[in-house]
Amino acid sequence: MRTALQQLTDHGQSPWIHYLTRDWIQDGQRGLPRLIRCGITGAVANPASLATALAHTSAYDEQIRTLIPLLDDAEDFRRQLVRVDAQQACDLLLEAAAGDGALDGWVGLDLDPRSADDPGATVAQAQRLATAVGRPNLLIGISAAEAGLSAIEEATARGLSVMATSVYSPGRFRETAIAYRRGLARLLEAGGDPGSVSSVAAVPLSALDEKADLRLRSMGGHPELIGTLGIATAKLIRAECLSVFSGDTWIRLAAHGATPQHCLWSSLTVTDGRQRDVRYVEELIGPDTVALLSPYTAEAFLAGGRVEATLDDQILSARRTVAAHVKAGISPKLIAAALERESVRRGAEAFGDVRSVIDDKRALLAPAGRW
């Protein structure tokens, strides 16, 4: 019998996992290999899980000891640790996904967000990361905030596969998709192969609901709108995706092997205990998309997820839901703008936490007199 995750692939959706640590990649019984057998087809690294693994396991100790005489900066250590994790995960997933869908087999890594406001530095960092990992199924996470749009275009034009992160609105998705499309056109004009790159746009859902619901509850009233903005926004972004990747301009690129920038639904953990813990997954099942699951949500969906095509239903209702928020005094545009700013800050904090834990671990593992 096919698992619930495998049934998602029957509907054209690729389930990925938002977790990547050394011991978990290598654990054939409880880690990534098991989830691949259950239907997971991709992975995205999570700095928070890396920090926890560094602090509470010995999985990285041997490599850290090897690097202590060679490197001095915690960021250099982080890059080397992540490089090995990414290579191992890329190899594992590429082998498991051989011959399967275009959205299967990928591993996503975010860039250090300290360069988010500098497109040139972002692209240089992306190029270094791609070269260091050296795998064809690596997706490089670049923020879709305004400064990141030119970086997404330039990275794509250089033949890098990009995961546009923090896409909170249909308008931002359109801008991100157009940047990707321009990058593909430049790649083709330079003699490159547009079919050699791929892209996804990560749309965090629970964050939209948390922000909107907090405001709704503070205002009182409109209980029918609680927990509805995230899914409505996702459905409108999906409609935008189908619109952008159509027409003559896109047909010409597609004729050379180009593939659309696909929607990746992220932040799917339900924080409201009164709602089903797999509701985001169940209500956004559709073709040519990715569901990025936390380990908890993946296990919950395996245990009791309902699988049926839902993504392309009720688009008109989604528009009405967004309009109802506006009428109630909630601005989805302002919420999206605030979340964009917060995502860069939270990302910087998460990377900072990893570097801090690395410093602690280096001090613990360094030979006497070395630290």
CSV table of C-alpha atoms in Angstrom, one decimal, residues 1-366:
chain,number,residue,atom,x,y,z
A,1,MET,CA,0.0,0.0,0.0
A,2,ARG,CA,1.3,3.4,-0.9
A,3,THR,CA,2.0,5.8,1.9
A,4,ALA,CA,0.2,9.2,2.1
A,5,LEU,CA,3.5,10.9,1.0
A,6,GLN,CA,3.7,8.6,-2.0
A,7,GLN,CA,0.1,9.4,-2.8
A,8,LEU,CA,1.1,13.1,-3.0
A,9,THR,CA,3.4,12.3,-5.9
A,10,ASP,CA,0.5,10.6,-7.6
A,11,HIS,CA,-1.1,14.0,-7.7
A,12,GLY,CA,2.2,15.6,-9.1
A,13,GLN,CA,3.2,17.1,-5.8
A,14,SER,CA,6.7,16.5,-4.4
A,15,PRO,CA,7.0,16.2,-0.6
A,16,TRP,CA,10.3,17.5,0.8
A,17,ILE,CA,11.6,17.6,4.3
A,18,HIS,CA,12.8,20.7,6.1
A,19,TYR,CA,15.6,19.1,8.1
A,20,LEU,CA,19.2,18.2,7.3
A,21,THR,CA,21.8,17.0,9.8
A,22,ARG,CA,24.8,14.7,9.5
A,23,ASP,CA,23.6,11.9,11.8
A,24,TRP,CA,20.0,12.1,10.4
A,25,ILE,CA,21.3,11.8,6.8
A,26,GLN,CA,23.2,8.7,7.6
A,27,ASP,CA,20.6,7.0,9.8
A,28,GLY,CA,19.1,4.3,7.6
A,29,GLN,CA,16.4,3.3,10.1
A,30,ARG,CA,15.0,6.6,11.5
A,31,GLY,CA,16.5,9.3,9.3
A,32,LEU,CA,16.4,10.6,5.8
A,33,PRO,CA,16.8,7.2,4.0
A,34,ARG,CA,13.7,5.9,5.8
A,35,LEU,CA,11.7,9.0,4.8
A,36,ILE,CA,12.8,8.6,1.2
A,37,ARG,CA,11.4,5.1,1.4
A,38,CYS,CA,8.2,6.6,2.7
A,39,GLY,CA,7.9,9.1,-0.2
A,40,ILE,CA,10.1,12.1,0.6
A,41,THR,CA,11.8,13.3,-2.6
A,42,GLY,CA,13.8,16.4,-1.5
A,43,ALA,CA,15.2,18.3,1.4
A,44,VAL,CA,16.0,21.8,2.6
A,45,ALA,CA,18.5,22.5,5.3
A,46,ASN,CA,17.3,24.2,8.5
A,47,PRO,CA,20.0,26.2,10.4
A,48,ALA,CA,18.1,25.7,13.7
A,49,SER,CA,18.3,21.9,13.4
A,50,LEU,CA,22.0,22.2,12.5
A,51,ALA,CA,22.6,24.3,15.7
A,52,THR,CA,20.8,21.7,17.8
A,53,ALA,CA,22.8,18.8,16.2
A,54,LEU,CA,26.1,20.6,16.8
A,55,ALA,CA,25.2,21.3,20.5
A,56,HIS,CA,23.7,17.9,21.4
A,57,THR,CA,25.4,15.2,19.3
A,58,SER,CA,28.9,14.2,18.3
A,59,ALA,CA,28.0,13.9,14.6
A,60,TYR,CA,30.3,16.8,13.6
A,61,ASP,CA,33.0,16.4,16.1
A,62,GLU,CA,35.5,14.5,13.9
A,63,GLN,CA,35.2,17.0,11.1
A,64,ILE,CA,35.5,19.9,13.5
A,65,ARG,CA,38.7,18.4,15.0
A,66,THR,CA,40.1,18.1,11.5
A,67,LEU,CA,39.3,21.7,10.7
A,68,ILE,CA,40.6,23.3,13.9
A,69,PRO,CA,44.3,23.5,12.7
A,70,LEU,CA,43.1,24.8,9.3
A,71,LEU,CA,40.5,27.4,9.9
A,72,ASP,CA,40.0,30.3,12.4
A,73,ASP,CA,36.6,31.7,11.5
A,74,ALA,CA,33.3,30.1,12.7
A,75,GLU,CA,31.7,31.0,9.3
A,76,ASP,CA,34.4,29.1,7.5
A,77,PHE,CA,33.7,26.1,9.7
A,78,ARG,CA,29.9,26.4,9.1
A,79,ARG,CA,30.4,26.4,5.3
A,80,GLN,CA,32.6,23.3,5.5
A,81,LEU,CA,30.2,21.4,7.7
A,82,VAL,CA,27.2,22.3,5.5
A,83,ARG,CA,29.1,21.5,2.3
A,84,VAL,CA,29.6,17.9,3.5
A,85,ASP,CA,25.9,17.6,4.6
A,86,ALA,CA,24.7,18.9,1.3
A,87,GLN,CA,26.9,16.6,-0.8
A,88,GLN,CA,25.7,13.5,1.1
A,89,ALA,CA,22.1,14.5,0.9
A,90,CYS,CA,22.4,15.4,-2.8
A,91,ASP,CA,23.9,12.1,-3.6
A,92,LEU,CA,21.3,10.2,-1.6
A,93,LEU,CA,18.3,12.0,-3.1
A,94,LEU,CA,19.7,12.1,-6.6
A,95,GLU,CA,20.0,8.3,-6.5
A,96,ALA,CA,16.6,7.8,-5.0
A,97,ALA,CA,14.9,10.2,-7.6
A,98,ALA,CA,16.6,8.8,-10.7
A,99,GLY,CA,14.1,8.9,-13.5
A,100,ASP,CA,11.4,10.6,-11.5
A,101,GLY,CA,9.8,14.0,-11.7
A,102,ALA,CA,11.5,17.4,-12.3
A,103,LEU,CA,10.9,18.4,-8.6
A,104,ASP,CA,12.4,15.3,-7.1
A,105,GLY,CA,15.9,14.8,-5.9
A,106,TRP,CA,16.7,18.4,-4.9
A,107,VAL,CA,18.5,19.8,-1.8
A,108,GLY,CA,18.1,23.4,-0.8
A,109,LEU,CA,20.6,25.5,1.1
A,110,ASP,CA,20.0,29.1,2.2
A,111,LEU,CA,22.7,31.7,1.8
A,112,ASP,CA,24.0,33.7,4.8
A,113,PRO,CA,21.5,36.5,5.0
A,114,ARG,CA,24.1,39.1,6.0
A,115,SER,CA,24.5,39.9,2.3
A,116,ALA,CA,20.8,40.0,1.5
A,117,ASP,CA,20.9,43.7,0.7
A,118,ASP,CA,23.9,43.4,-1.6
A,119,PRO,CA,22.9,41.6,-4.9
A,120,GLY,CA,26.6,41.3,-6.1
A,121,ALA,CA,27.7,39.8,-2.8
A,122,THR,CA,24.7,37.4,-2.8
A,123,VAL,CA,25.5,36.1,-6.3
A,124,ALA,CA,29.2,35.7,-5.4
A,125,GLN,CA,28.2,33.7,-2.3
A,126,ALA,CA,25.8,31.6,-4.4
A,127,GLN,CA,28.5,30.9,-6.9
A,128,ARG,CA,31.0,29.8,-4.2
A,129,LEU,CA,28.4,27.6,-2.6
A,130,ALA,CA,27.5,25.9,-5.9
A,131,THR,CA,31.2,25.3,-6.7
A,132,ALA,CA,32.0,24.0,-3.2
A,133,VAL,CA,29.1,21.5,-3.2
A,134,GLY,CA,29.6,20.5,-6.8
A,135,ARG,CA,26.3,18.7,-7.3
A,136,PRO,CA,23.7,19.3,-10.1
A,137,ASN,CA,20.7,19.0,-7.7
A,138,LEU,CA,21.6,21.8,-5.4
A,139,LEU,CA,19.1,24.7,-5.0
A,140,ILE,CA,20.5,27.9,-3.6
A,141,GLY,CA,18.2,29.9,-1.3
A,142,ILE,CA,18.1,33.6,-2.1
A,143,SER,CA,15.6,36.0,-0.5
A,144,ALA,CA,12.9,37.3,-2.8
A,145,ALA,CA,12.8,40.7,-1.0
A,146,GLU,CA,13.4,43.6,-3.4
A,147,ALA,CA,17.2,43.5,-3.2
A,148,GLY,CA,17.2,39.8,-4.0
A,149,LEU,CA,15.3,40.0,-7.3
A,150,SER,CA,18.3,41.1,-9.3
A,151,ALA,CA,20.4,38.4,-7.5
A,152,ILE,CA,17.8,35.8,-8.5
A,153,GLU,CA,18.0,36.9,-12.1
A,154,GLU,CA,21.8,37.0,-12.2
A,155,ALA,CA,22.2,33.6,-10.5
A,156,THR,CA,19.8,32.1,-12.9
A,157,ALA,CA,21.7,33.7,-15.9
A,158,ARG,CA,24.9,32.0,-14.6
A,159,GLY,CA,23.2,28.6,-14.7
A,160,LEU,CA,22.5,28.3,-10.9
A,161,SER,CA,19.3,26.7,-9.7
A,162,VAL,CA,17.6,29.0,-7.2
A,163,MET,CA,15.1,28.6,-4.3
A,164,ALA,CA,13.5,32.1,-3.9
A,165,THR,CA,12.7,32.4,-0.3
A,166,SER,CA,10.2,34.4,1.7
A,167,VAL,CA,7.5,34.9,-0.9
A,168,TYR,CA,4.5,36.2,1.0
A,169,SER,CA,2.2,37.7,-1.7
A,170,PRO,CA,1.1,37.1,-5.3
A,171,GLY,CA,2.7,40.4,-6.3
A,172,ARG,CA,6.1,39.3,-4.9
A,173,PHE,CA,5.8,35.9,-6.6
A,174,ARG,CA,5.2,37.6,-10.0
A,175,GLU,CA,8.3,39.8,-9.5
A,176,THR,CA,10.3,36.7,-8.5
A,177,ALA,CA,9.0,34.6,-11.4
A,178,ILE,CA,9.8,37.4,-13.9
A,179,ALA,CA,13.3,37.7,-12.5
A,180,TYR,CA,13.8,34.0,-13.0
A,181,ARG,CA,12.3,34.2,-16.5
A,182,ARG,CA,14.7,37.1,-17.4
A,183,GLY,CA,17.6,35.0,-16.1
A,184,LEU,CA,16.6,32.1,-18.3
A,185,ALA,CA,16.5,34.4,-21.3
A,186,ARG,CA,19.9,35.7,-20.6
A,187,LEU,CA,21.3,32.2,-20.1
A,188,LEU,CA,19.9,31.2,-23.5
A,189,GLU,CA,21.3,34.2,-25.2
A,190,ALA,CA,24.7,33.4,-23.8
A,191,GLY,CA,24.6,30.0,-25.3
A,192,GLY,CA,23.6,28.2,-22.1
A,193,ASP,CA,21.0,25.5,-21.6
A,194,PRO,CA,17.8,26.7,-19.8
A,195,GLY,CA,16.9,23.1,-19.2
A,196,SER,CA,19.9,22.7,-16.9
A,197,VAL,CA,18.5,24.9,-14.2
A,198,SER,CA,15.4,24.8,-12.0
A,199,SER,CA,13.7,27.1,-9.5
A,200,VAL,CA,11.1,27.1,-6.7
A,201,ALA,CA,9.5,29.9,-4.8
A,202,ALA,CA,9.1,29.2,-1.1
A,203,VAL,CA,5.7,30.5,0.2
A,204,PRO,CA,5.6,30.4,4.1
A,205,LEU,CA,1.9,29.9,5.1
A,206,SER,CA,1.6,29.7,8.9
A,207,ALA,CA,3.5,32.9,9.3
A,208,LEU,CA,0.8,34.7,7.3
A,209,ASP,CA,-2.0,33.2,9.4
A,210,GLU,CA,-0.2,34.0,12.7
A,211,LYS,CA,0.3,37.6,11.8
A,212,ALA,CA,-3.3,38.1,10.5
A,213,ASP,CA,-4.9,36.1,13.3
A,214,LEU,CA,-3.2,38.1,16.0
A,215,ARG,CA,-4.5,41.3,14.5
A,216,LEU,CA,-8.0,39.9,14.1
A,217,ARG,CA,-8.2,38.7,17.6
A,218,SER,CA,-7.0,42.0,19.0
A,219,MET,CA,-9.7,43.7,17.0
A,220,GLY,CA,-12.4,41.3,18.0
A,221,GLY,CA,-15.0,39.7,15.6
A,222,HIS,CA,-14.5,37.9,12.3
A,223,PRO,CA,-13.9,34.4,13.7
A,224,GLU,CA,-14.6,33.0,10.2
A,225,LEU,CA,-11.4,34.6,9.0
A,226,ILE,CA,-9.1,33.0,11.6
A,227,GLY,CA,-6.6,30.7,9.9
A,228,THR,CA,-7.7,31.5,6.3
A,229,LEU,CA,-5.2,34.0,4.9
A,230,GLY,CA,-2.3,31.6,4.3
A,231,ILE,CA,-4.2,29.1,2.2
A,232,ALA,CA,-6.0,31.8,0.3
A,233,THR,CA,-2.7,33.5,-0.5
A,234,ALA,CA,-1.2,30.2,-1.7
A,235,LYS,CA,-4.1,29.6,-4.1
A,236,LEU,CA,-3.7,33.1,-5.5
A,237,ILE,CA,0.0,32.6,-5.9
A,238,ARG,CA,-0.7,29.4,-7.7
A,239,ALA,CA,-3.0,31.2,-10.1
A,240,GLU,CA,-0.3,33.8,-10.7
A,241,CYS,CA,2.2,31.1,-11.4
A,242,LEU,CA,0.0,29.6,-14.1
A,243,SER,CA,-0.4,33.1,-15.6
A,244,VAL,CA,3.3,34.1,-15.6
A,245,PHE,CA,4.5,30.8,-17.2
A,246,SER,CA,2.3,31.0,-20.2
A,247,GLY,CA,2.1,33.0,-23.4
A,248,ASP,CA,4.5,33.5,-26.3
A,249,THR,CA,7.5,34.6,-24.2
A,250,TRP,CA,7.4,31.5,-22.0
A,251,ILE,CA,6.6,29.2,-24.9
A,252,ARG,CA,9.8,30.2,-26.6
A,253,LEU,CA,11.9,29.5,-23.5
A,254,ALA,CA,10.1,26.2,-22.8
A,255,ALA,CA,10.9,25.1,-26.4
A,256,HIS,CA,14.6,25.2,-25.3
A,257,GLY,CA,13.9,23.0,-22.2
A,258,ALA,CA,13.1,25.8,-19.6
A,259,THR,CA,10.9,24.8,-16.7
A,260,PRO,CA,8.6,27.1,-14.7
A,261,GLN,CA,9.5,28.4,-11.3
A,262,HIS,CA,7.4,26.0,-9.1
A,263,CYS,CA,5.6,26.9,-5.9
A,264,LEU,CA,7.0,25.4,-2.7
A,265,TRP,CA,4.6,25.6,0.2
A,266,SER,CA,6.6,26.0,3.4
A,267,SER,CA,6.0,26.8,7.1
A,268,LEU,CA,3.2,24.1,7.1
A,269,THR,CA,3.3,23.4,10.9
A,270,VAL,CA,-0.1,24.3,12.4
A,271,THR,CA,0.3,26.2,15.7
A,272,ASP,CA,-3.4,26.5,16.5
A,273,GLY,CA,-4.2,23.3,18.4
A,274,ARG,CA,-7.9,23.7,17.4
A,275,GLN,CA,-7.1,22.9,13.8
A,276,ARG,CA,-5.9,19.7,12.1
A,277,ASP,CA,-2.1,19.6,12.2
A,278,VAL,CA,-1.9,18.6,8.5
A,279,ARG,CA,-4.5,21.1,7.2
A,280,TYR,CA,-2.0,23.2,5.1
A,281,VAL,CA,-0.8,20.1,3.4
A,282,GLU,CA,-4.3,18.7,2.7
A,283,GLU,CA,-5.7,21.9,1.3
A,284,LEU,CA,-2.9,22.6,-1.1
A,285,ILE,CA,-2.4,19.3,-3.0
A,286,GLY,CA,-1.8,19.9,-6.7
A,287,PRO,CA,0.6,19.2,-9.6
A,288,ASP,CA,4.0,20.8,-10.2
A,289,THR,CA,4.3,22.0,-6.6
A,290,VAL,CA,6.3,21.1,-3.5
A,291,ALA,CA,5.1,20.6,0.1
A,292,LEU,CA,8.0,21.3,2.5
A,293,LEU,CA,7.3,19.5,5.7
A,294,SER,CA,8.9,19.5,9.1
A,295,PRO,CA,9.7,16.1,10.5
A,296,TYR,CA,6.7,16.4,12.8
A,297,THR,CA,4.3,17.3,10.0
A,298,ALA,CA,5.7,14.6,7.7
A,299,GLU,CA,5.0,11.9,10.4
A,300,ALA,CA,1.6,13.3,11.1
A,301,PHE,CA,0.7,13.2,7.4
A,302,LEU,CA,2.0,9.7,7.1
A,303,ALA,CA,-0.2,8.7,10.0
A,304,GLY,CA,-3.4,10.3,8.9
A,305,GLY,CA,-3.2,12.6,5.9
A,306,ARG,CA,-6.1,12.8,3.5
A,307,VAL,CA,-4.9,13.0,-0.1
A,308,GLU,CA,-7.1,14.5,-2.9
A,309,ALA,CA,-6.5,17.3,-5.4
A,310,THR,CA,-7.4,20.6,-3.6
A,311,LEU,CA,-5.0,23.3,-4.8
A,312,ASP,CA,-6.8,24.5,-7.9
A,313,ASP,CA,-10.2,24.5,-6.2
A,314,GLN,CA,-12.1,27.6,-4.9
A,315,ILE,CA,-9.8,30.3,-6.4
A,316,LEU,CA,-12.8,32.8,-6.4
A,317,SER,CA,-13.3,32.0,-2.8
A,318,ALA,CA,-9.7,32.7,-2.1
A,319,ARG,CA,-10.0,36.1,-3.6
A,320,ARG,CA,-13.1,36.8,-1.5
A,321,THR,CA,-11.2,35.7,1.6
A,322,VAL,CA,-8.4,38.2,1.0
A,323,ALA,CA,-10.9,40.9,0.2
A,324,ALA,CA,-12.7,40.1,3.5
A,325,HIS,CA,-9.4,40.6,5.4
A,326,VAL,CA,-9.0,44.0,3.8
A,327,LYS,CA,-12.6,44.9,4.7
A,328,ALA,CA,-12.0,43.8,8.3
A,329,GLY,CA,-9.0,46.2,8.5
A,330,ILE,CA,-6.3,43.7,7.8
A,331,SER,CA,-3.8,44.5,5.1
A,332,PRO,CA,-2.2,41.4,3.5
A,333,LYS,CA,0.3,43.7,1.7
A,334,LEU,CA,1.5,45.2,5.0
A,335,ILE,CA,1.6,41.8,6.6
A,336,ALA,CA,3.8,40.5,3.7
A,337,ALA,CA,6.1,43.5,3.9
A,338,ALA,CA,6.6,43.0,7.7
A,339,LEU,CA,7.2,39.3,7.2
A,340,GLU,CA,9.8,39.9,4.6
A,341,ARG,CA,11.7,42.2,7.0
A,342,GLU,CA,11.4,39.7,9.8
A,343,SER,CA,12.5,36.7,7.7
A,344,VAL,CA,15.9,38.4,7.0
A,345,ARG,CA,16.3,39.2,10.7
A,346,ARG,CA,15.3,35.7,11.8
A,347,GLY,CA,17.6,34.2,9.2
A,348,ALA,CA,20.6,36.2,10.4
A,349,GLU,CA,19.8,35.2,14.0
A,350,ALA,CA,19.7,31.5,13.0
A,351,PHE,CA,23.0,31.7,11.2
A,352,GLY,CA,24.5,33.6,14.1
A,353,ASP,CA,23.3,30.8,16.5
A,354,VAL,CA,25.1,28.2,14.4
A,355,ARG,CA,28.3,30.2,14.5
A,356,SER,CA,28.0,30.6,18.2
A,357,VAL,CA,27.5,26.9,18.8
A,358,ILE,CA,30.5,26.2,16.5
A,359,ASP,CA,32.7,28.5,18.6
A,360,ASP,CA,31.6,26.6,21.7
A,361,LYS,CA,32.3,23.2,20.1
A,362,ARG,CA,35.7,24.3,18.8
A,363,ALA,CA,36.7,25.4,22.3
A,364,LEU,CA,35.5,22.0,23.7
A,365,LEU,CA,37.3,19.9,21.1
A,366,ALA,CA,40.5,21.9,20.6
